[in-house]
Structures are given as C-alpha cells and as structure tokens.
Amino acid sequence: MTMRRMLAPCLAAMVLASPAVLQAQQNPEEVAQAYFAHFRAGEMDRVAALMHPRPLESFRTFMLQMMGEDGLDETPLAGRDDLATMPADSFFLAFTESAGAQEEFGDMFSTLEVQPLGHVAQGDSLAHVVYSARLEFMNQQAQQTTVLTLRRHRGTWLVDPGDGLMNMMGGGLMMLMMSAGMQAGILGGLDMDDDHDEDMDDDYDHDEEDDEDDDDEDDDEDEDDDDEDDDEDEDEDDDDPPAS
Amino acid sequence: MTLTRILRGALLLLCVCASRAAAQDTPEAVVQRYYETFKNGDFAGNAALMHPDALEELKTTLTGMAALPGATEDLEFREMFGVSSIEEMRALPAPVLFERVLRNQLEGEMRAILASTQVTILGHVMEGDTTAHVVYRMRMDFGGQTLDQVQVIPLERASGEWRVLLTGSLAGMMGSMPSEPR
C-alpha cells in the first residue's frame, strides 16, 4: 500500500470532521440551539460567528448613520477611525463591548432556556425555527414560543435576528425580554404597594425612635444645663465671702 | 321532485360541505381568516376564531382589573366594555366582551393600519398533537415606518376546529395581573 493510499482515508476523515463541514451538516434547529447557548454563556464572538453577514452589515450601516461623527464622540467607540472599514462582525463585537451589553443583560441571558420545536422552510435559503424560550428577570419567569430566522450562506445556516438595535443586541429575543420586563414591572408595581406600606411603617417606627432619642437628648441637655447651673451656683457660693 | 325539496337538498348539501370544509381547515387557513377579520373590521368573526379557553382567560383578567377600586367609575371602562358595573361585565359572554374590546381599541388610525397590513402565511410547526404554531410574515406600514417581521401564533383544537390562542407574551403578562378567581 502506497503512502498516498494510506493517507487518503486520514485526510478524508480530517475534512469530514472539520468545523466547516460539521457546521454545514447542522440543521437550522442545531444552529439556533448553538446560537442561544453562546448567548447564554456571554460568548459574543461565537454569537457573531453564527450571524449571517446581512444583519451584521445592516447593523453597522444603521449605527454609523444614527450616531454620526458627533454621536460617536460620546461613546467608547470614539477616536476609532476604522469603524466604517472594519469587518461588520468586529463592529458588532466592538459595539457590544462598548455598550456593556454583557453587564446589562448577562444575568437575564444566563437563565435562558431554549427548546427548538421545528422549522418552516421558505424556499431553499430561508428557514424559520420555531422554539420555546424561557428566561428569568427580577425573579419573574417569562416564557414564549417565538421564531428565529436563518439564512443559507455558503452552504451553512446562519442566524438573522432581524434589523435594529434591540434585535441585534437581544439576539432576536426582544419580545421575550419585553414580556419579562413588563411582568416584572407589573408585579413589581403590585409588590411595591405592600413593600411601600411596610417601608412607611418602618419609617414611622424609625421616626418614633428618633423622637424618643431626641427626647433623651433633650433630657440629657437639660441635665447638663442643670449641672452647669449647679456648678455655677457652687462657683458663686465659692466666690461669696463667708458669712461672718 | 318539488322545488322546495330541491332547495332543501341544496341547502343541506351546502351545510354539509361547509361544515366539512371547516372541519378540514388547516391551521394556516384559520390564521389567514383571522388576520382578514382585522383587515375587514369583522371583530365578531375574529372572536369566533379565538379559542374559547383563551377568551375565558382574557375575561377573567379583564374582570379582575375592573374589580380594582375605582376602575368601574372610569369613563373609559364604560366606553370600552359598554357596561356600567362589574356585575354587568361578568354577565357578558366572553366572545362578546372580546369583540367590544377590539371594537374600542382598533378603530380610527389602527383600523387603517390593519387594513393595509400584508400577511403571508409560511407554514406551521406542531408541538405535540394538539398545538400548531403558524409562522407568517407581516408587513405593516405606520407613521412612515415599515415593520417587516416573521412572527408565530399558536393554535389549539377546540371541538375539532383549529382556534387561535393568546400569544406567549400576552398570556404571560395576563398571568401577572390581578384576576378574579374562576
């Protein structure tokens, strides 16, 4: 057996097992699952790697137009003259880091659970994955069945979360995040009434304690004044000539 | 054969065919009709395509909110529901209540926006045997902006027919609101 014949199966195995081929073999549901797993872990570089070029380019164009030169001066991206020329995925990462998205949404996304249910194909190049998503925000559970679009790009499925800041930063989970926020706001408003009453009671008690303390202080001051008066009287007595 | 018998037979055939067609309605067909009722302002037709459990859930939430102190004294309450007391509201059938809410909320500019909205049904994904999630693209123009989004809506069978459920976000928010015990 020649060296070439021995190496051929090895080379074939390497090609077949390469990440590009593995990704090409991934179905839309698997890509969506991986995308959300990276979101949950805060691995934004891997999130960007699974995004289709279309939304990345659209996002860069939109943000540069919206912020303009003056606007950029007020962001951590100020001073960078390569924003218009850097790759769109690098722009997305730079903006995400500068916006502190991970700090802002990290706790929320760390609770994200996703279960793909299937997909609807639209032609050969679009797949809409329907999935059940759940996350926790301010101790409130929000759940929603929603849809994520994927597009074919060079034989692989890549995510298109849609245009706009919220879609890009929220990974297509905007509606779920809004639902969670509103639920937390609704219940927070209801809880606040009870907590507010408790706080009012606590403040009232504290005020009462303060009043008592003030009274004590006043008493102490009065005692001090009395003591001073006594001292003065004694001094005066000392100063007075002895009675003859 | 008399004319009456012929007509009776034709009507019977029409009813049988209509009911069979309705029973065979796909989830996609129901959603298509559902959005057409928004475009046409057929709010009673819209309520008829909602799942009865979803309508009852909505009624429970709305009556719970109406039970909050001072709610029924609000003019908007009377305008929206066409009743002047919570007792009258409780007596309304859930589909009628839902229809009144839609009629109150979806008039004027909203009607115009909905009338021009384009909905393209793309397909559905089953969740188990009883729930279908219909995927559609919605294009809506309002205030110079265009919303072009792929969305999903859930349906469940009720008496053999596919009927529309509340979306997850609305159901979740309703779960957070005060509601009357059923």
PDB file of N, CA, C and O in Angstrom, chain B residues 3 6-7 13 31 46 48 51 71 81-82 105 113 125 130 161 174:
ATOM      1  N   LEU B   3     -89.770  21.999  -6.029  1.00  0.00           N
ATOM      2  CA  LEU B   3     -88.710  22.997  -5.897  1.00  0.00           C
ATOM      3  C   LEU B   3     -88.224  23.094  -4.458  1.00  0.00           C
ATOM      4  O   LEU B   3     -87.031  23.247  -4.192  1.00  0.00           O
ATOM      5  N   ILE B   6     -85.882  20.373  -3.691  1.00  0.00           N
ATOM      6  CA  ILE B   6     -84.586  20.582  -4.342  1.00  0.00           C
ATOM      7  C   ILE B   6     -83.765  21.587  -3.555  1.00  0.00           C
ATOM      8  O   ILE B   6     -82.571  21.386  -3.287  1.00  0.00           O
ATOM      9  N   LEU B   7     -84.454  22.706  -3.186  1.00  0.00           N
ATOM     10  CA  LEU B   7     -83.743  23.741  -2.435  1.00  0.00           C
ATOM     11  C   LEU B   7     -83.265  23.215  -1.083  1.00  0.00           C
ATOM     12  O   LEU B   7     -82.162  23.510  -0.639  1.00  0.00           O
ATOM     13  N   LEU B  13     -76.848  20.134   1.404  1.00  0.00           N
ATOM     14  CA  LEU B  13     -75.541  19.830   0.827  1.00  0.00           C
ATOM     15  C   LEU B  13     -74.554  20.947   1.130  1.00  0.00           C
ATOM     16  O   LEU B  13     -73.390  20.703   1.443  1.00  0.00           O
ATOM     17  N   VAL B  31     -55.522  31.001  10.409  1.00  0.00           N
ATOM     18  CA  VAL B  31     -54.766  32.228  10.679  1.00  0.00           C
ATOM     19  C   VAL B  31     -54.991  33.244   9.577  1.00  0.00           C
ATOM     20  O   VAL B  31     -55.083  34.449   9.840  1.00  0.00           O
ATOM     21  N   ASN B  46     -63.619  37.682  14.311  1.00  0.00           N
ATOM     22  CA  ASN B  46     -62.330  37.486  14.960  1.00  0.00           C
ATOM     23  C   ASN B  46     -62.504  36.721  16.258  1.00  0.00           C
ATOM     24  O   ASN B  46     -61.779  35.747  16.529  1.00  0.00           O
ATOM     25  N   ALA B  48     -64.830  34.729  17.016  1.00  0.00           N
ATOM     26  CA  ALA B  48     -65.262  33.363  16.725  1.00  0.00           C
ATOM     27  C   ALA B  48     -64.095  32.444  16.380  1.00  0.00           C
ATOM     28  O   ALA B  48     -64.215  31.219  16.477  1.00  0.00           O
ATOM     29  N   HIS B  51     -59.774  30.701  20.539  1.00  0.00           N
ATOM     30  CA  HIS B  51     -60.057  29.515  21.338  1.00  0.00           C
ATOM     31  C   HIS B  51     -60.924  29.933  22.527  1.00  0.00           C
ATOM     32  O   HIS B  51     -60.624  30.940  23.186  1.00  0.00           O
ATOM     33  N   ALA B  71     -62.124  51.397  39.340  1.00  0.00           N
ATOM     34  CA  ALA B  71     -61.986  51.092  37.908  1.00  0.00           C
ATOM     35  C   ALA B  71     -63.296  51.313  37.154  1.00  0.00           C
ATOM     36  O   ALA B  71     -63.310  51.823  36.040  1.00  0.00           O
ATOM     37  N   PHE B  81     -66.214  48.649  27.441  1.00  0.00           N
ATOM     38  CA  PHE B  81     -66.969  47.416  27.614  1.00  0.00           C
ATOM     39  C   PHE B  81     -68.468  47.585  27.423  1.00  0.00           C
ATOM     40  O   PHE B  81     -69.192  46.596  27.360  1.00  0.00           O
ATOM     41  N   GLY B  82     -68.941  48.816  27.341  1.00  0.00           N
ATOM     42  CA  GLY B  82     -70.365  49.042  27.137  1.00  0.00           C
ATOM     43  C   GLY B  82     -71.199  48.613  28.331  1.00  0.00           C
ATOM     44  O   GLY B  82     -72.372  48.275  28.185  1.00  0.00           O
ATOM     45  N   GLN B 105     -60.665  49.382  20.731  1.00  0.00           N
ATOM     46  CA  GLN B 105     -59.237  49.635  20.614  1.00  0.00           C
ATOM     47  C   GLN B 105     -58.753  49.741  19.173  1.00  0.00           C
ATOM     48  O   GLN B 105     -57.705  50.327  18.904  1.00  0.00           O
ATOM     49  N   ILE B 113     -54.319  51.158   9.621  1.00  0.00           N
ATOM     50  CA  ILE B 113     -53.049  50.426   9.596  1.00  0.00           C
ATOM     51  C   ILE B 113     -53.290  48.948   9.360  1.00  0.00           C
ATOM     52  O   ILE B 113     -52.636  48.307   8.533  1.00  0.00           O
ATOM     53  N   VAL B 125     -45.534  24.577  12.532  1.00  0.00           N
ATOM     54  CA  VAL B 125     -44.760  23.572  13.249  1.00  0.00           C
ATOM     55  C   VAL B 125     -45.651  23.028  14.344  1.00  0.00           C
ATOM     56  O   VAL B 125     -46.295  23.803  15.063  1.00  0.00           O
ATOM     57  N   THR B 130     -51.536  18.560  19.674  1.00  0.00           N
ATOM     58  CA  THR B 130     -52.679  19.453  19.878  1.00  0.00           C
ATOM     59  C   THR B 130     -52.399  20.923  19.606  1.00  0.00           C
ATOM     60  O   THR B 130     -53.337  21.706  19.498  1.00  0.00           O
ATOM     61  N   GLU B 161     -61.932  21.999  15.715  1.00  0.00           N
ATOM     62  CA  GLU B 161     -61.522  23.108  14.853  1.00  0.00           C
ATOM     63  C   GLU B 161     -60.271  23.767  15.427  1.00  0.00           C
ATOM     64  O   GLU B 161     -60.127  23.874  16.642  1.00  0.00           O
ATOM     65  N   MET B 174     -50.762  38.636  31.280  1.00  0.00           N
ATOM     66  CA  MET B 174     -52.052  38.450  31.927  1.00  0.00           C
ATOM     67  C   MET B 174     -51.904  37.643  33.198  1.00  0.00           C
ATOM     68  O   MET B 174     -52.606  37.890  34.174  1.00  0.00           O
TER      69      MET B 174
END
